[in-house]
Short mmCIF file of C-alpha atoms in Angstrom, two decimals:
data_model
loop_
_atom_site.label_atom_id
_atom_site.label_comp_id
_atom_site.label_asym_id
_atom_site.label_seq_id
_atom_site.Cartn_x
_atom_site.Cartn_y
_atom_site.Cartn_z
CA MET A 2 0.13 -0.14 0.02
CA ALA A 3 1.28 3.36 -0.90
CA LYS A 4 2.52 5.60 1.91
CA LYS A 5 0.64 8.86 2.19
CA VAL A 6 2.79 12.22 2.53
CA VAL A 7 1.35 14.86 4.64
CA LEU A 8 2.84 18.22 4.68
CA GLY A 9 2.12 21.70 6.07
CA GLY A 10 0.52 20.33 9.22
CA GLY A 11 -2.12 18.47 7.16
CA SER A 12 -2.79 21.20 4.52
CA ARG A 13 -0.99 19.39 1.67
CA VAL A 14 -1.71 15.52 1.41
CA PHE A 15 -0.27 13.34 -1.28
CA GLN A 16 -1.77 9.67 -1.64
CA SER A 17 1.94 8.54 -2.29
CA GLN A 18 5.46 9.46 -2.21
CA LYS A 19 5.79 9.16 -5.73
CA ALA A 20 2.84 11.63 -6.26
CA ALA A 21 4.64 14.20 -3.86
CA MET A 22 7.80 13.54 -5.76
CA ASP A 23 6.18 14.36 -9.30
CA PHE A 24 4.53 17.43 -7.72
CA TYR A 25 7.93 18.95 -6.48
CA ARG A 26 9.74 17.75 -9.60
CA GLU A 27 7.33 19.73 -11.69
CA ILE A 28 8.02 22.89 -9.63
CA LEU A 29 11.80 22.12 -9.86
CA TRP A 30 11.68 22.05 -13.78
CA LYS A 31 9.30 24.98 -14.00
CA TYR A 32 12.20 27.30 -13.18
CA GLN A 33 15.48 27.98 -15.17
CA VAL A 34 18.89 27.51 -13.42
CA ASP A 35 19.41 30.19 -10.94
CA GLU A 36 16.13 31.57 -11.09
CA GLU A 37 14.34 32.48 -7.90
CA VAL A 38 10.99 30.72 -7.20
CA SER A 39 8.67 33.59 -7.91
CA SER A 40 5.05 32.05 -7.38
CA GLU A 41 3.57 32.46 -4.05
CA GLN A 42 2.09 29.17 -4.39
CA ASP A 43 5.23 27.34 -5.19
CA PHE A 44 7.14 29.29 -2.24
CA GLN A 45 4.39 27.97 0.23
CA ALA A 46 4.85 24.50 -1.22
CA LEU A 47 8.48 24.56 -0.64
CA VAL A 48 8.02 25.83 2.81
CA ASP A 49 5.77 22.87 3.39
CA LEU A 50 8.50 20.70 1.96
CA ILE A 51 11.58 21.94 3.75
CA GLU A 52 9.75 21.93 7.17
CA ASN A 53 9.47 17.97 6.47
CA HIS A 54 13.14 17.52 5.89
CA PRO A 55 15.28 15.37 8.45
CA GLU A 56 17.53 18.53 8.73
CA SER A 57 14.93 21.15 8.78
CA MET A 58 16.24 23.11 11.56
CA ASP A 59 19.67 23.19 10.30
CA LYS A 60 18.60 24.03 6.63
CA ILE A 61 16.27 26.76 7.77
CA GLY A 62 18.58 28.28 10.22
CA VAL A 63 17.82 31.91 11.02
CA GLY A 64 15.01 32.07 8.59
CA ILE A 65 13.70 31.60 5.14
CA ALA A 66 14.22 34.26 2.72
CA GLY A 67 13.53 32.59 -0.50
CA PHE A 68 14.26 29.48 -2.75
CA PHE A 69 15.87 29.14 -6.06
CA VAL A 70 16.84 26.43 -8.51
CA SER A 71 20.47 25.82 -9.41
CA SER A 72 22.89 23.09 -10.55
CA ALA A 73 23.86 19.99 -8.52
CA HIS A 74 26.55 17.49 -8.91
CA MET A 75 26.29 15.04 -11.81
CA GLY A 76 24.46 17.35 -14.26
CA THR A 77 21.28 17.41 -12.06
CA ARG A 78 19.49 20.33 -10.31
CA CYS A 79 17.93 21.01 -6.81
CA PHE A 80 16.12 23.46 -4.75
CA TYR A 81 18.21 25.89 -2.62
CA LEU A 82 16.84 27.78 0.34
CA ARG A 83 18.19 31.21 0.88
CA ARG A 84 18.25 32.35 4.42
CA VAL A 85 17.59 35.76 5.73
CA ASP A 86 21.39 36.36 6.50
CA GLU A 87 21.85 35.60 2.71
CA SER A 88 23.67 32.36 3.30
CA PHE A 89 22.22 29.20 1.30
CA THR A 90 21.78 25.65 1.36
CA ASP A 91 20.74 22.92 -0.94
CA PHE A 92 18.11 20.34 -0.35
CA GLY A 93 16.76 17.27 -2.06
CA ILE A 94 13.31 16.40 -2.98
CA GLY A 95 13.55 12.75 -1.81
CA TYR A 96 14.91 13.32 1.60
CA ALA A 97 12.25 16.05 2.39
CA VAL A 98 9.37 13.87 1.04
CA ARG A 99 10.35 10.82 3.13
CA GLY A 100 11.26 13.12 6.19
CA GLU A 101 13.98 10.83 7.08
CA ARG A 102 17.76 10.69 6.74
CA PRO A 103 18.93 7.87 4.53
CA SER A 104 20.22 4.74 6.34
CA VAL A 105 23.86 4.82 7.37
CA LEU A 106 24.83 1.92 4.85
CA TYR A 107 23.42 4.00 1.98
CA GLU A 108 25.35 7.11 3.19
CA PHE A 109 28.61 5.09 3.27
CA LYS A 110 27.98 3.47 -0.35
CA GLU A 111 27.44 7.01 -1.60
CA ALA A 112 30.66 8.26 0.10
CA CYS A 113 32.45 5.14 -1.64
CA ARG A 114 31.04 6.28 -4.98
CA ALA A 115 32.15 9.76 -4.50
CA ALA A 116 35.55 8.53 -3.63
CA VAL A 117 36.13 6.81 -7.06
CA ARG A 118 34.05 9.22 -8.98
CA PRO A 119 37.10 11.31 -10.28
CA SER A 120 38.90 8.52 -11.53
CA ILE A 121 35.64 6.93 -13.32
CA ASN A 122 34.96 10.46 -14.93
CA LYS A 123 38.61 10.57 -16.18
CA ALA A 124 38.44 7.16 -17.57
CA LYS A 125 35.32 8.05 -19.33
CA ARG A 126 36.56 11.09 -20.82
CA LEU A 127 39.55 9.12 -22.26
CA PHE A 128 37.56 6.37 -23.48
CA PHE A 129 35.39 8.57 -25.51
CA GLU A 130 38.51 10.52 -26.75
CA ASN A 131 40.24 7.30 -27.75
CA TYR A 132 37.08 5.16 -29.31
CA GLY A 133 34.80 7.97 -30.28
CA ASP A 134 33.28 8.09 -33.80
CA GLU A 135 33.46 11.41 -35.84
CA GLU A 136 30.34 12.63 -33.70
CA GLY A 137 32.17 11.74 -30.48
CA ARG A 138 29.86 8.83 -29.79
CA VAL A 139 30.69 5.26 -28.66
CA CYS A 140 28.78 2.05 -28.60
CA CYS A 141 26.38 1.28 -25.45
CA ASP A 142 27.58 -2.21 -24.27
CA VAL A 143 24.07 -3.51 -23.65
CA THR A 144 22.02 -1.95 -26.62
CA GLY A 145 24.44 -1.47 -29.25
CA GLU A 146 23.24 2.20 -29.71
CA MET A 147 25.69 5.00 -30.29
CA VAL A 148 25.86 7.36 -27.20
CA SER A 149 27.25 10.48 -26.47
CA GLN A 150 29.12 11.34 -23.14
CA ASP A 151 25.79 13.05 -21.77
CA GLU A 152 23.66 10.13 -22.64
CA CYS A 153 25.43 7.34 -20.76
CA HIS A 154 26.67 6.23 -17.46
CA ILE A 155 29.70 4.05 -16.41
CA ASP A 156 28.18 0.69 -15.23
CA HIS A 157 29.67 -1.75 -13.13
CA LYS A 158 28.81 -5.20 -15.06
CA GLY A 159 27.38 -8.37 -13.75
CA ALA A 160 28.00 -9.98 -10.54
CA LEU A 161 30.58 -7.24 -9.36
CA SER A 162 28.02 -4.37 -9.12
CA PHE A 163 29.10 -1.45 -7.20
CA ASN A 164 26.90 -2.40 -4.29
CA VAL A 165 28.58 -5.64 -4.29
CA LEU A 166 32.06 -4.19 -4.39
CA VAL A 167 31.28 -2.06 -1.52
CA GLU A 168 29.93 -5.03 0.60
CA MET A 169 32.89 -7.04 -0.22
CA PHE A 170 35.09 -4.13 1.03
CA ILE A 171 33.16 -3.90 4.17
CA ALA A 172 33.57 -7.50 4.89
CA ALA A 173 37.31 -7.71 3.90
CA SER A 174 38.21 -4.73 6.22
CA GLY A 175 35.93 -6.02 9.13
CA ILE A 176 34.27 -2.42 9.08
CA GLU A 177 31.37 -1.50 11.50
CA VAL A 178 29.43 0.85 9.38
CA THR A 179 28.55 3.84 11.63
CA ARG A 180 27.73 7.54 10.95
CA ASN A 181 31.23 8.80 12.13
CA LEU A 182 32.77 7.13 8.99
CA VAL A 183 31.02 9.82 6.92
CA SER A 184 31.04 13.55 6.82
CA ALA A 185 28.38 15.05 8.51
CA PRO A 186 25.60 17.02 6.72
CA ALA A 187 26.64 20.43 5.74
CA ASP A 188 25.45 23.37 3.58
CA ASN A 189 25.75 22.56 -0.17
CA GLN A 190 27.31 19.09 0.37
CA TYR A 191 25.78 17.13 -2.25
CA VAL A 192 26.96 13.61 -0.99
CA ALA A 193 28.64 12.54 2.12
CA GLU A 194 32.54 11.79 1.96
CA LEU A 195 34.62 9.01 3.58
CA VAL A 196 36.32 10.95 6.52
CA ASP A 197 39.27 8.64 7.08
CA PRO A 198 41.98 9.20 4.35
CA GLU A 199 43.63 5.61 4.90
CA MET A 200 40.18 3.96 4.43
CA LYS A 201 39.43 5.92 1.40
CA LYS A 202 42.82 5.19 -0.25
CA ARG A 203 42.19 1.28 0.62
CA TRP A 204 38.66 1.56 -0.99
CA ILE A 205 40.02 3.30 -4.09
CA GLU A 206 42.83 0.67 -4.38
CA MET A 207 40.44 -2.19 -4.13
CA HIS A 208 37.79 -0.68 -6.56
CA THR A 209 40.41 0.00 -9.22
CA ASN A 210 42.10 -3.29 -8.92
CA SER A 211 38.86 -5.22 -8.95
CA VAL A 212 37.23 -3.41 -12.02
CA ASN A 213 40.62 -3.60 -13.97
CA ARG A 214 41.28 -7.38 -13.31
CA ASN A 215 37.59 -8.30 -14.12
CA LYS A 216 37.26 -5.69 -16.95
CA SER A 217 33.84 -4.86 -15.38
CA LEU A 218 33.33 -1.17 -16.22
CA ARG A 219 31.43 -0.54 -19.29
CA ILE A 220 29.26 2.12 -21.39
CA VAL A 221 25.52 1.95 -20.99
CA LYS A 222 22.91 4.27 -22.25
CA LYS A 223 21.41 6.26 -19.18
CA GLU A 224 17.93 4.89 -19.32
CA VAL A 225 19.01 1.35 -19.86
CA ASN A 226 21.34 1.68 -16.91
CA LEU A 227 18.79 3.01 -14.55
CA LYS A 228 16.58 -0.13 -15.34
CA LEU A 229 19.65 -2.24 -14.62
CA ALA A 230 20.48 -0.72 -11.04
CA SER A 231 17.62 -2.22 -9.34
CA SER A 232 18.49 -5.83 -10.16
CA ALA A 233 22.24 -5.08 -8.82
CA LYS A 234 20.92 -4.52 -5.41
CA ILE A 235 21.67 -7.25 -2.78
CA VAL A 236 18.22 -8.46 -1.51
CA PRO A 237 18.69 -10.50 1.82
CA SER A 238 17.22 -13.93 1.94
CA LYS A 239 14.08 -14.46 3.81
CA ASN A 240 15.63 -17.54 5.66
CA PRO A 241 19.40 -17.07 5.48
CA ILE A 242 21.92 -19.61 6.38
CA ILE A 243 24.41 -18.07 8.88
CA LEU A 244 27.95 -19.42 9.21
CA GLU A 245 29.78 -19.84 12.49
CA VAL A 246 32.71 -17.67 13.13
CA SER A 247 35.66 -19.92 13.99
#
């Protein structure tokens, strides 16, 4: 059953999280990048949304002066809140709609993803420079379609998905995943980062060695990769067999 989303003290009710996400995405794409939210209705809708954010007190701070839309990481966009003291901070629609902070494991995985993103972006750029056709496109590894850099993702192929690699790193390193392993929420910090330089270095080395040894990174069209992502998640068994630790 879909979970209702109640905002604004009950004045704004959505029958599902998807309905709320769609409503706020429509507002997000109504405005140009760096454009102020000018509609009074949109402004109030965003007030209702930010008040449901798990970090609402820190986000709102000394008070709300306005909202605007601007660029975020990875070519996306998000809402920004401008405070009355002219400071500003970003906030995500998903976190605010759900009204809760992501799990510590999710944040750890996102921090791991951020750690290897520079090397992946560099490898992607070099791949297109070396293998691109006259229009700068390469072949999608799944569909065979020719795609540009903006039309594709770098995917971790098969059994060694990104989630699996992180789980392997956690197990091999004997890590107890806690929130103190990732950076605390801060203004305009799009994703958490690993705070231990040595852990970050070990993770990058393991990731690089694994994907190179298994030749598991590939170019995949964005829409196709997003559909594949759900199948790469580790779903615990209902009745798992637990091995004894000797």
